Short mmCIF file of C-alpha atoms and ligand atoms in Angstrom, two decimals:
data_model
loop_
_atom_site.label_atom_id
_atom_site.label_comp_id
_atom_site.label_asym_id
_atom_site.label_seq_id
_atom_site.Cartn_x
_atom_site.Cartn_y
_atom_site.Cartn_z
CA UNK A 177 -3.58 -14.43 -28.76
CA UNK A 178 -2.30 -17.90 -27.98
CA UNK A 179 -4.66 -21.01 -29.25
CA UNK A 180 -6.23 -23.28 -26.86
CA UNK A 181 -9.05 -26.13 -27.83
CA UNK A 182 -9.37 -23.63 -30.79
CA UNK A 183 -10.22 -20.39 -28.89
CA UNK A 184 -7.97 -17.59 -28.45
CA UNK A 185 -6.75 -16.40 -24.91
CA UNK A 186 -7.90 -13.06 -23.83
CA UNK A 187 -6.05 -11.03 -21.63
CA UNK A 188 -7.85 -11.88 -18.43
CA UNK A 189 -8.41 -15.43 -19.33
CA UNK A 190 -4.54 -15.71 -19.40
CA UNK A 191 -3.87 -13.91 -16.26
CA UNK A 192 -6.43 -15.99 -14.11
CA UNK A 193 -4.53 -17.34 -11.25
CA UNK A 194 -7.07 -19.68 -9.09
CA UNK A 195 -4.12 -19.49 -6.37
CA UNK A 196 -3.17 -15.34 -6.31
CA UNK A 197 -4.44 -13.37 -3.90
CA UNK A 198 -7.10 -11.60 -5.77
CA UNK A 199 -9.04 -15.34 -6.51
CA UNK A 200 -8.41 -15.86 -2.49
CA UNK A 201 -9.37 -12.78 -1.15
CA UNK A 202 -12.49 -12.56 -3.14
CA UNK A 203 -13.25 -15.00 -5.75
CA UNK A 204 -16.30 -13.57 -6.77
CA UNK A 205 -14.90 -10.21 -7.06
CA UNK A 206 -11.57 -11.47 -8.91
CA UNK A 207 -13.77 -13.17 -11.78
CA UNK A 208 -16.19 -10.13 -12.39
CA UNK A 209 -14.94 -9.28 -15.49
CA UNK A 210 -15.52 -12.85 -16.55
CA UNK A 211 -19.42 -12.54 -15.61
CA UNK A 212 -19.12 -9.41 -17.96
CA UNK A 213 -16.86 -10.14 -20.83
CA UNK A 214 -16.39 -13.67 -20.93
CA UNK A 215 -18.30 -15.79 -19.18
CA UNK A 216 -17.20 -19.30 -19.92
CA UNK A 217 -13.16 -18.97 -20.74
CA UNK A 218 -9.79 -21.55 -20.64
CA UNK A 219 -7.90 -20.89 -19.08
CA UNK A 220 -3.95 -22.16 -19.71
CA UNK A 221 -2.73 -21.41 -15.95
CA UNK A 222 -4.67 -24.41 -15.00
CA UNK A 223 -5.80 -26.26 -17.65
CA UNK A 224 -9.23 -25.41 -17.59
CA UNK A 225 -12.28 -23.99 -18.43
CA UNK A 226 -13.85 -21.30 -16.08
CA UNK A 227 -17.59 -21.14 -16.09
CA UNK A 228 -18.61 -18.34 -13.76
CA UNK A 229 -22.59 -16.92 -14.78
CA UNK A 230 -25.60 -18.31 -12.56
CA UNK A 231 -27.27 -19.46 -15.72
CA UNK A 232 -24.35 -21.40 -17.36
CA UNK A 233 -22.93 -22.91 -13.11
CA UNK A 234 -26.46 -23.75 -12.74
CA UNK A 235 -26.66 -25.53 -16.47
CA UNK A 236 -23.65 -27.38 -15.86
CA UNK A 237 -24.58 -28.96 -12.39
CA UNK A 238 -27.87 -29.83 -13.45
CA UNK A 239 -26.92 -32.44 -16.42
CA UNK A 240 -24.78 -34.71 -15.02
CA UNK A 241 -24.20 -37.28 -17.48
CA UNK A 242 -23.06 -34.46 -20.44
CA UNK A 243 -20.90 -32.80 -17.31
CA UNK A 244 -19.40 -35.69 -15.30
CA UNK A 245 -18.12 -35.29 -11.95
CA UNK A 246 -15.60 -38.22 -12.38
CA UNK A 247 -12.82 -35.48 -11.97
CA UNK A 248 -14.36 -33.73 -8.37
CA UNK A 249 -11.60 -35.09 -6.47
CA UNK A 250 -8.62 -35.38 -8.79
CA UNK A 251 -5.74 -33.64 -8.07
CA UNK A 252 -5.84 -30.37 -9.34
CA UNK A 253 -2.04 -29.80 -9.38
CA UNK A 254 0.42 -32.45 -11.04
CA UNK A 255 2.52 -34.23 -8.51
CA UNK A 256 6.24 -35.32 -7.93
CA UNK A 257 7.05 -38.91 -8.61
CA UNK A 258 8.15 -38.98 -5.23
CA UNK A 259 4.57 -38.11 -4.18
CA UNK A 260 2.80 -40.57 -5.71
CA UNK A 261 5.33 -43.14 -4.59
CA UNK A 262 4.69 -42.17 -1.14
CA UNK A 263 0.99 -42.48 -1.46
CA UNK A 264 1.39 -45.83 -2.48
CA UNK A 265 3.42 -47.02 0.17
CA UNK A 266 0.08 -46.30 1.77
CA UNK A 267 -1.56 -48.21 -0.42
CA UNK A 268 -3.95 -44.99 -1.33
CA UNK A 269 -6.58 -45.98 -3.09
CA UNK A 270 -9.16 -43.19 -2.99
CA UNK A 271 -11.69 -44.00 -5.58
CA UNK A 272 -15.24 -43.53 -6.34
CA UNK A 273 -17.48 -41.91 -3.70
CA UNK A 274 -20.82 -40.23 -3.94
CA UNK A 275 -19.97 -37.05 -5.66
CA UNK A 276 -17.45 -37.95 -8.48
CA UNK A 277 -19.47 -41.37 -8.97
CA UNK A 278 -21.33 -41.38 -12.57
CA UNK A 279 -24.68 -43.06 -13.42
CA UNK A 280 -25.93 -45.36 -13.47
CA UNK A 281 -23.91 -45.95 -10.29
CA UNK A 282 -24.53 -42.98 -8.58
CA UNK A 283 -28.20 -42.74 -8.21
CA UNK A 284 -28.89 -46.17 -6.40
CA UNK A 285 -25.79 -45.53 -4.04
CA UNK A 286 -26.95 -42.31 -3.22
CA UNK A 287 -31.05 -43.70 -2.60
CA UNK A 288 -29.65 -46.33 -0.97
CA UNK A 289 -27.49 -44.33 1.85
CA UNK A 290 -29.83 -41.09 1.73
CA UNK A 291 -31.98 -42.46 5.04
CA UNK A 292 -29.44 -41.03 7.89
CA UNK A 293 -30.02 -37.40 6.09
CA UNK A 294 -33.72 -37.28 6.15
CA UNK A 295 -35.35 -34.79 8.90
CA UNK A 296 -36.56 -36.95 10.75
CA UNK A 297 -33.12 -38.29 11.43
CA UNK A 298 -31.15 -35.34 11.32
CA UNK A 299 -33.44 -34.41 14.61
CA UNK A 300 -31.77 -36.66 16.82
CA UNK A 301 -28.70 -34.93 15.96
CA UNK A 302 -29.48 -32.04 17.32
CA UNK A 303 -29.23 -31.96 20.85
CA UNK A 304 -25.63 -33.49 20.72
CA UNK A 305 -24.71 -30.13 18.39
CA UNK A 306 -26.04 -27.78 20.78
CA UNK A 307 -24.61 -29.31 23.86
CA UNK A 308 -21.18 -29.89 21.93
CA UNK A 309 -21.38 -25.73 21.31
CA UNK A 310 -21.99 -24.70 24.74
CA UNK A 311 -19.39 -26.79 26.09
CA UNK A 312 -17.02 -24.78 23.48
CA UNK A 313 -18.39 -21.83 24.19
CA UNK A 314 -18.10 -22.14 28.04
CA UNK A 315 -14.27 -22.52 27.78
CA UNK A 316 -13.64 -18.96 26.52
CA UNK A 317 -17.01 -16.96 27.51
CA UNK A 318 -15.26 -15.78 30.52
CA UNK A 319 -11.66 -14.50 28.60
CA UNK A 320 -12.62 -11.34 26.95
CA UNK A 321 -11.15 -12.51 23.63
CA UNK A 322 -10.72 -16.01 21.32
CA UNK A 323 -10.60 -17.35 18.06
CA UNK A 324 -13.82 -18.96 16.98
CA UNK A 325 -12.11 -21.12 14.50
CA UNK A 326 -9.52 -22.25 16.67
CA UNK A 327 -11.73 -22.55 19.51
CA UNK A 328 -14.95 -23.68 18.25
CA UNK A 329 -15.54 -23.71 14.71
CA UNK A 330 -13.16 -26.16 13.60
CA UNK A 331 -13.71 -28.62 16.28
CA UNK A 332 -17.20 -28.54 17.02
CA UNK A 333 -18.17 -29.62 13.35
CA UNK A 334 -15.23 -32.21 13.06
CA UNK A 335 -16.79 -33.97 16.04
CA UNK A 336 -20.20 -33.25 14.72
CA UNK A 337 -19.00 -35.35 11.27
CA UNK A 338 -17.54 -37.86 13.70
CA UNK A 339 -20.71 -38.37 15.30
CA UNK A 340 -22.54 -38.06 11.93
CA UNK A 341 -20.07 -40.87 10.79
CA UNK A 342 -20.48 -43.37 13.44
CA UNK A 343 -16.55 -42.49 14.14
CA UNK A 344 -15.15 -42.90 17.57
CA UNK A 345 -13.46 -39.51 19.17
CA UNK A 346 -9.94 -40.04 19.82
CA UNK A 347 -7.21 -39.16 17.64
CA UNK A 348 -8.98 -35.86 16.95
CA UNK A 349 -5.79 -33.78 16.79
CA UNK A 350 -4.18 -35.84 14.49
CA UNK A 351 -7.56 -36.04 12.23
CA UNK A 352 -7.08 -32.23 12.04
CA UNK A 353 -4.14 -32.52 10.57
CA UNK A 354 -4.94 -35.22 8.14
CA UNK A 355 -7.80 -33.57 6.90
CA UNK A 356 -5.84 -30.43 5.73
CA UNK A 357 -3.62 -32.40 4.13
CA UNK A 358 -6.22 -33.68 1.90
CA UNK A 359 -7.46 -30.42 1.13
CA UNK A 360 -4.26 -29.27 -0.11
CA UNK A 361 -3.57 -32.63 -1.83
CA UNK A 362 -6.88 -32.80 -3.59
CA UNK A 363 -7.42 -29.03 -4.57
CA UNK A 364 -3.97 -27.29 -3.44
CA UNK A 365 -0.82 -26.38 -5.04
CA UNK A 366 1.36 -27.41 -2.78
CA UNK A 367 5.70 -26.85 -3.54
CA UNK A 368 7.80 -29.70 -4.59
CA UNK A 369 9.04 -29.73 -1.55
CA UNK A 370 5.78 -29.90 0.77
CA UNK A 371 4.13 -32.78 -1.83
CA UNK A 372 5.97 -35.84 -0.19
CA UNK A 373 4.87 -34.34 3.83
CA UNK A 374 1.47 -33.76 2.19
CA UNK A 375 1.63 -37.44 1.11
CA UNK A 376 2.48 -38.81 4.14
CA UNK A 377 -0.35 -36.96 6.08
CA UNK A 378 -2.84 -38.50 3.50
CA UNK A 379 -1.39 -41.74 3.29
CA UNK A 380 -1.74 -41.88 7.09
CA UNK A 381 -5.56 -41.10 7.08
CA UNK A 382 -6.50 -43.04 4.48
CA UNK A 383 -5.29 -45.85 6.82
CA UNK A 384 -6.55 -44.66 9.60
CA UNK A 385 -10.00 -44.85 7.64
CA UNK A 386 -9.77 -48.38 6.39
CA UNK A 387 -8.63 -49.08 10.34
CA UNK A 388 -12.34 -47.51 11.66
CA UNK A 389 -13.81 -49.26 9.30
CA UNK A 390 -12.81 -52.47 10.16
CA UNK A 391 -13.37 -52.22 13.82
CA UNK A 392 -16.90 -50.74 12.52
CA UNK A 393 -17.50 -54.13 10.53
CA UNK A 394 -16.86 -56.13 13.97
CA UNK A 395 -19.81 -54.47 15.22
CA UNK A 396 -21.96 -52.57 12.38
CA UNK A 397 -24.85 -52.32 14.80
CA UNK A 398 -24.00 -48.90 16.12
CA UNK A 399 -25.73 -45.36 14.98
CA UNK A 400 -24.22 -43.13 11.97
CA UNK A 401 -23.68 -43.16 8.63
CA UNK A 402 -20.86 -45.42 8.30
CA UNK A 403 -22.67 -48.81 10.10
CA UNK A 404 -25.78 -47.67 8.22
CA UNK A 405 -23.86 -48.29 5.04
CA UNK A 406 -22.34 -51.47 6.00
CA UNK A 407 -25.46 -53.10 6.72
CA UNK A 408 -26.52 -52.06 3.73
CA UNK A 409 -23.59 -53.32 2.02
CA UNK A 410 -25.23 -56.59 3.20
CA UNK A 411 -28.31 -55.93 1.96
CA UNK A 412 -26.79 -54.65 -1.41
CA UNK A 413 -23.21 -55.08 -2.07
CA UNK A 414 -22.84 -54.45 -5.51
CA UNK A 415 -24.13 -50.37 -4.62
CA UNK A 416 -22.46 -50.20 -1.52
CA UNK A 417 -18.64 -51.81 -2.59
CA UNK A 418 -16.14 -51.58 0.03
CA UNK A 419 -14.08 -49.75 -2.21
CA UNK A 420 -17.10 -47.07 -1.57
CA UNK A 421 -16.97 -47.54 2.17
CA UNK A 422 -13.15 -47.24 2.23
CA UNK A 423 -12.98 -43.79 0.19
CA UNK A 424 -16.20 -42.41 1.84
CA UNK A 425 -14.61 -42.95 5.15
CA UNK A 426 -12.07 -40.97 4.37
CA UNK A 427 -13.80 -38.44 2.30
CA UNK A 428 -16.77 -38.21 4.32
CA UNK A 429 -15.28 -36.52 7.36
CA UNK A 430 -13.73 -33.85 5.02
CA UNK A 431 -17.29 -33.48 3.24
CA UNK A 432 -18.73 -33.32 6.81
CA UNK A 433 -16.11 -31.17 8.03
CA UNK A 434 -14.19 -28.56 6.55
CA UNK A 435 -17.19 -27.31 4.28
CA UNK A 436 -18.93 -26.67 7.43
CA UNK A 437 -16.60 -24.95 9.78
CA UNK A 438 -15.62 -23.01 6.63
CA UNK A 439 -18.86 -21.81 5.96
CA UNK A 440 -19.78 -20.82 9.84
CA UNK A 441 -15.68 -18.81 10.05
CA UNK A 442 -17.05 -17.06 6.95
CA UNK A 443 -20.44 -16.32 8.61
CA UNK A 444 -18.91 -14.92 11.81
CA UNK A 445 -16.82 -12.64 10.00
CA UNK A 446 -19.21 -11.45 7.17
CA UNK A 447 -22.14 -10.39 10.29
CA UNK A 448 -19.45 -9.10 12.64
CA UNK A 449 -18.36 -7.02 9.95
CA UNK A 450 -22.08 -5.88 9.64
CA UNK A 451 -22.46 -4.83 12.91
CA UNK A 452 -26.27 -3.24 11.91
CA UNK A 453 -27.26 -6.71 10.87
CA UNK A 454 -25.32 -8.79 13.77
CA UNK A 455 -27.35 -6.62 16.34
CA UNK A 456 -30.79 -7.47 14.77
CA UNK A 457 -30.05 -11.41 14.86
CA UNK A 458 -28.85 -10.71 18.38
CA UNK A 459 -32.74 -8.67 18.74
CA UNK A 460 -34.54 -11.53 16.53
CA UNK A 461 -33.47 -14.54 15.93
CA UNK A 462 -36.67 -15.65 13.88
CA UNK A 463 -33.95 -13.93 11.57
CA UNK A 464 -31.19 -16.78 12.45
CA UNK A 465 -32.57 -19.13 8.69
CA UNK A 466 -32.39 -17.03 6.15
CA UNK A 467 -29.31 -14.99 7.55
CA UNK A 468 -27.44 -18.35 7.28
CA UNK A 469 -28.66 -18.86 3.84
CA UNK A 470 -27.99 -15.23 2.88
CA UNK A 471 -23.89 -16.18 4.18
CA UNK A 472 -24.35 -19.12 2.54
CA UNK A 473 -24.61 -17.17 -0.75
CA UNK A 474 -22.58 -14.13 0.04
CA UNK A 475 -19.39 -16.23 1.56
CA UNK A 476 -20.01 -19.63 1.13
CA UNK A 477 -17.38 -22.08 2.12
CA UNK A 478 -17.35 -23.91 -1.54
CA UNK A 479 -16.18 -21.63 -3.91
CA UNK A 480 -15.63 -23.71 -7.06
CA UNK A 481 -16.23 -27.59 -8.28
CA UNK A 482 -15.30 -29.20 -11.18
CA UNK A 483 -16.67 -31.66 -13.77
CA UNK A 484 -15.79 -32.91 -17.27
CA UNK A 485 -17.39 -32.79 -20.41
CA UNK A 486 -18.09 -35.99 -22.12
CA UNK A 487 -19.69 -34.96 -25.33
CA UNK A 488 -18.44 -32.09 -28.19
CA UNK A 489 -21.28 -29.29 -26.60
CA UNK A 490 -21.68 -25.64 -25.85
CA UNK A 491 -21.88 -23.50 -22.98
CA UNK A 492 -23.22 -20.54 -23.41
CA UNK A 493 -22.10 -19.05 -26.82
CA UNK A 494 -18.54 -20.94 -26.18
CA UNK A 495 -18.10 -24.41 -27.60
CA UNK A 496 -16.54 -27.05 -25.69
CA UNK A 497 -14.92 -29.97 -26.53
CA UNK A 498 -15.50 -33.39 -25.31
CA UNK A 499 -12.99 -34.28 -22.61
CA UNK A 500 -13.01 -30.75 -21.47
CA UNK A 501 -12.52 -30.06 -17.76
CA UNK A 502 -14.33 -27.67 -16.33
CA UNK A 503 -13.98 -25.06 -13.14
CA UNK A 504 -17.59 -24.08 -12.07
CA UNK A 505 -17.61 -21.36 -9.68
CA UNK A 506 -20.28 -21.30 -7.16
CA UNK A 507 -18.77 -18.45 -5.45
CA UNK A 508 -19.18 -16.26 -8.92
CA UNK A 509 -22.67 -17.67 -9.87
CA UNK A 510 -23.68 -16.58 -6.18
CA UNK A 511 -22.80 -12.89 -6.98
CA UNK A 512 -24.18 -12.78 -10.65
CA UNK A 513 -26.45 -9.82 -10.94
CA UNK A 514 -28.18 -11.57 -13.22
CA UNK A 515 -29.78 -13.81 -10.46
CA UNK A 516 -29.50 -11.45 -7.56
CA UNK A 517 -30.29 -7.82 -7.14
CA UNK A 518 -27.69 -5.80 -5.50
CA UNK A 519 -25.40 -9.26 -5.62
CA UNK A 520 -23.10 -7.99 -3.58
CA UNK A 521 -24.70 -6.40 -1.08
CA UNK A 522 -25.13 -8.56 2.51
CA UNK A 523 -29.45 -8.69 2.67
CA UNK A 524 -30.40 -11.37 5.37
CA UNK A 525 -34.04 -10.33 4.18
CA UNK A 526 -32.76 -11.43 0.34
CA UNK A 527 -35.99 -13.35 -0.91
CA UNK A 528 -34.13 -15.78 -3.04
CA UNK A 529 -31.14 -16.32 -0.53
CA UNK A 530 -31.42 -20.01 -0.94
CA UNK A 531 -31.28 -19.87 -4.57
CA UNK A 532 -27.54 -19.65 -4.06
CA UNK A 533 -25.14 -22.75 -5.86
CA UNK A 534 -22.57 -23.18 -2.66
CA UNK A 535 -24.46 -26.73 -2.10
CA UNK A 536 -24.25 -27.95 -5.83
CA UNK A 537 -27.36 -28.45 -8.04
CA UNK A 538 -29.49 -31.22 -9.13
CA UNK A 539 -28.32 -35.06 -8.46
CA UNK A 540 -25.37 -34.83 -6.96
CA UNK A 541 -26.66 -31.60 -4.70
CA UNK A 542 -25.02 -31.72 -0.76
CA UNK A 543 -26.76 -34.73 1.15
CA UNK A 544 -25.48 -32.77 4.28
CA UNK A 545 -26.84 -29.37 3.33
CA UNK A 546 -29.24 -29.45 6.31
CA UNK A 547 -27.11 -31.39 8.60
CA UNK A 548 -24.45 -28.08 7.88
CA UNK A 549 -27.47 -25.77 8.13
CA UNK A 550 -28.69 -26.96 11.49
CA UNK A 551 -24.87 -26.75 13.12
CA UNK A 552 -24.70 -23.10 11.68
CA UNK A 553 -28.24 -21.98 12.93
CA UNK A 554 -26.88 -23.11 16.59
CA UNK A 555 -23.51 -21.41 16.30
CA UNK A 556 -25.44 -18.74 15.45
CA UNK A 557 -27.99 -18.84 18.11
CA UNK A 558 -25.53 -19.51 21.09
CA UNK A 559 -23.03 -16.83 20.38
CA UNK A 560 -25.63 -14.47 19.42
CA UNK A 561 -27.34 -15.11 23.24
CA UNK A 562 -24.35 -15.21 24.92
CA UNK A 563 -21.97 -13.34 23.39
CA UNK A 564 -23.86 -10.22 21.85
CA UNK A 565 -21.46 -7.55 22.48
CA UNK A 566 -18.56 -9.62 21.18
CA UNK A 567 -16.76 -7.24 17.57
CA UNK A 568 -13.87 -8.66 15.40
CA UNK A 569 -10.42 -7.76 16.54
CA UNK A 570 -9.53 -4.61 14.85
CA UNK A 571 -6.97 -4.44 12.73
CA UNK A 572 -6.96 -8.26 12.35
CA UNK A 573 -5.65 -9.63 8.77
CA UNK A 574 -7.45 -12.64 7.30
CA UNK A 575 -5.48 -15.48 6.08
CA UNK A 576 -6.96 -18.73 3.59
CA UNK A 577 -5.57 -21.54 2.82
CA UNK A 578 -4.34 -21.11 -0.90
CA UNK A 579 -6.27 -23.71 -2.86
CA UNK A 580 -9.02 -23.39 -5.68
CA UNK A 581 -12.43 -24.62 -3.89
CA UNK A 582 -12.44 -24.99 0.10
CA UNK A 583 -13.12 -21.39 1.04
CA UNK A 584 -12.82 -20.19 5.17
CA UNK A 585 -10.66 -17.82 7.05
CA UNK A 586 -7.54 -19.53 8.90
CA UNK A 587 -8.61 -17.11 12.29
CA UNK A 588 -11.33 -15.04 12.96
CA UNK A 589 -10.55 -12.96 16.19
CA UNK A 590 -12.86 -11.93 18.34
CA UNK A 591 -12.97 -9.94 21.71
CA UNK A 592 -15.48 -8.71 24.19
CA UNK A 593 -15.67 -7.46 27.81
CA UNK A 594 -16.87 -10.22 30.23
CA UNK A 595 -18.15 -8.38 32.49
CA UNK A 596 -20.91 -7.37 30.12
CA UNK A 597 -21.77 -10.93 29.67
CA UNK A 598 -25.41 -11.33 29.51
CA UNK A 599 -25.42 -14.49 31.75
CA UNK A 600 -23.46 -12.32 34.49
CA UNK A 601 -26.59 -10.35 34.72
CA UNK A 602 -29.11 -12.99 34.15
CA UNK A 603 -28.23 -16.35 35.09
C1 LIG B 132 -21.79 -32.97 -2.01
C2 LIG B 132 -20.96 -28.47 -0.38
C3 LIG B 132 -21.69 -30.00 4.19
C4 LIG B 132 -22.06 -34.55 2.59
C5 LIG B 132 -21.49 -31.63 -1.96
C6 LIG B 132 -21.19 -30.79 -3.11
C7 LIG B 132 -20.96 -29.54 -2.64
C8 LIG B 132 -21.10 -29.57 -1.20
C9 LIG B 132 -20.60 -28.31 -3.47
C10 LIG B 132 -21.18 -31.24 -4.58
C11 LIG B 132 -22.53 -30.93 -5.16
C12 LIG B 132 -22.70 -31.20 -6.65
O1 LIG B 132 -21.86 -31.84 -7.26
O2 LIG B 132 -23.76 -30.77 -7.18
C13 LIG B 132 -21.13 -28.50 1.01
C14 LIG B 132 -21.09 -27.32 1.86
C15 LIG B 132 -21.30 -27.73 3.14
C16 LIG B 132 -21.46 -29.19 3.10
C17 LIG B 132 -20.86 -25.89 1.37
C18 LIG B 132 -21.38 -26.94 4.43
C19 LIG B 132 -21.73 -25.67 4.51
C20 LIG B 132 -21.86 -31.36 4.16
C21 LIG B 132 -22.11 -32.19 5.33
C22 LIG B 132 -22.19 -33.48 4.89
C23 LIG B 132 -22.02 -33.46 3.43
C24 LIG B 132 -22.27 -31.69 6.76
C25 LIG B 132 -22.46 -34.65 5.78
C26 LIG B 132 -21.96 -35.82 5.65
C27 LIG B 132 -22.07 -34.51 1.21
C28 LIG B 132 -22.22 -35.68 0.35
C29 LIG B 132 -22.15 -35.23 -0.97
C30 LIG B 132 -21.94 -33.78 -0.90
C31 LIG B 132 -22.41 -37.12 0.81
C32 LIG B 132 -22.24 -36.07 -2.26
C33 LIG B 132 -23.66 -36.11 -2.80
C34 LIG B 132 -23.76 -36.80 -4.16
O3 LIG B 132 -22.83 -36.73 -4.96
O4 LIG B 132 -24.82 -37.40 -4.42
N1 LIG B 132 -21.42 -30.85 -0.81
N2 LIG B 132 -21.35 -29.60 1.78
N3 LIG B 132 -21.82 -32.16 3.05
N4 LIG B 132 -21.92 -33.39 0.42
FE1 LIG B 132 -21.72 -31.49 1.12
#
């Protein structure tokens, strides 16, 4: 076997490919073996080491200072020169956010911005979701047949982060571009060839970002997250740095965004294709919570994060050098028999659904996990009232966008026959 930090390669370790198709389809399936054999392993492909046990994802997430997320937003794949020149034409500058800052930066930024999540505030969000997901839902109830991500689920949560940011709504279709090109420039492996387009589309955003925020700073006084944190920048600059505001523009709407509409494509398709359990939301939707939690765990939309080691330790039984970078996969820890019964099995009555890693752990844990919760119960609850009868397109083949953490079907197909509509029937 070939030497890496000191530990051979096995087999497996050296055929783990992050970006084949057996990681994409399923990553949770693709890394049992690891959960079995080998549960924390480098591997050379990438660089890395995989960590992929409840126990040891959970361990790692919870001490942030001997696990650093400094790296959670590096590139993941080596670019061209001709990249990296383009992104500085931009002037690019992504830096430091919320969730690759370290301490003792982290914690005061986070206190200090953690107001606009709180339930209390999150409520007045909520009647803007719903009506945003009728409206959607109105423009195709009548056709017999759409795709939810195309038609609903990418939109609806993109102008929910929007909202959520303070942003104002125009250029949407050209945000939806720029966002994927993050995605794939941040956690992608995208060909020679694509890098320098890929560049363009982030160098383009990123200055569309710093161009919000400045009209935001003319007049901070408005709702969302974005004013909120410039007047706090007043209040504290040296926590809130424009640097901070700058990158968490930018970031935010992808944090906001793509998790979320990821997470409810995955949903859709994981109860359609469990017709038994689709029909009793559509009976009870006291069920609605926990079934969101249970596809939280089952299919969540973040399938792996990463941080760095910054001390000589041990994970597990495996040691691990300082400096170490390390692939921790929340999709694999959410399917560990060793945590959950039956892992693998869809149970929207699971007692411990919530136990699942897809939002983190510990102090950097998702700040929007019940912002993303609340827009997911109401998909939920407006296509299950309206559109009971709708089934997946037979047949239809599921496509993801090849990358190692952002995790959501490109279509899900759906189809139905109108006249059956409930709201036919009973206005
Ligand atoms: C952090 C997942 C929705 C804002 C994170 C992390 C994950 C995650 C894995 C890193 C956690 C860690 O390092 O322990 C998700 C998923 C979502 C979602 C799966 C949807 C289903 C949202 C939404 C927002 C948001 C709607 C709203 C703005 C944030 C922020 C952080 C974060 C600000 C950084 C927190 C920190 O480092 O202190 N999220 N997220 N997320 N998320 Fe989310």
């Amino acid at each position: 076997a070939a030497l890496a930090g000191g530990c051979p390669v096995s087999a497996n370790a050296a055929a783990f490919d992050p970006f084949g198709s057996a990681y994409q389809t399923d990553p949770a399936e693709s890394l049992r073996w690891s959960r079995d054999e080998e549960p924390v392993f480098y591997s050379p492909e990438l660089g890395y080491w995989v960590v992929t046990r409840y126990e040891d994802v959970k361990a790692v997430f919870r001490d942030n200072i001997l696990f650093s997320p400094a790296i959670a937003l590096e590139k993941i794949t080596p670019v061209s020169a001709e990249a990296t020149a383009t992104l500085a034409r931009y002037d690019y500058a992504m830096a430091r956010t919320l969730v690759n800052e370290d301490e003792p930066a982290h914690m005061p930024r986070r206190r200090a911005l953690m107001d606009p999540f709180t339930p209390k505030e999150l409520a007045h969000h909520e009647a803007m979701v719903r009506r945003l997901t009728r409206e959607y839902v109105d423009r195709f109830v009548e056709s017999g047949k759409a795709d939810l991500v195309d038609e609903m689920l990418w939109e609806v949560p993109l102008t929910v982060a929007l909202h959520f940011l303070g942003v104002p709504e125009e250029d949407m279709a050209t945000m939806r571009k720029y966002s994927i090109a993050h995605t794939v420039n941040t956690w992608g492996r995208p060909a020679p060839e694509e890098q320098v387009a890929v560049a363009e589309a982030v160098g383009r955003f990123w200055q569309y970002a710093g161009t919000v925020l400045e009209k935001m700073r003319q007049d901070p006084s408005g709702h969302g997250w974005m004013p909120y944190g410039i007047r706090k920048q007043r209040e504290m600059p040296d926590v809130v740095t424009d640097s901070y505001l700058h990158s968490m523009m930018m970031a935010g709407i992808v944090a906001a965004h793509e998790t979320t509409a990821n997470a409810s494509a995955n949903a859709f398709k994981l109860l359609l294709e469990n017709r038994a359990v689709w029909e009793e939301i559509c009976a009870d939707p006291s069920l609605i919570p926990n079934a969101v939690e249970e596809c939280l765990r089952h299919s969540g939309s973040v399938a792996a994060w990463r941080r760095v080691a910054t001390a000589d330790t041990r994970i597990g039984d495996v040691d691990i050098p300082a400096g170490a970078k390390l692939l921790v996969v929340n999709a694999s820890a959410n399917h560990d028999e060793r945590h959950f019964e039956r892992p693998d099995e869809f149970d929207i009555r699971r007692p411990n659904s919530s136990d699942h890693l897809t939002f983190g752990y510990g102090s950097h844990q998702c700040m929007g996990k019940n912002l993303a919760r609340m827009e997911m119960q109401i998909f939920l609850e407006e296509l299950t009232t309206r559109l009971p009868h709708m089934e997946l397109v037979p047949d239809q083949e599921f496509t993801y966008l090849p990358n190692t953490s952002f995790r959501g079907p490109d279509h899900v197909w759906v189809q139905w026959d109108p006249q059956a509509n409930p709201e036919r029937t009973d206005p």
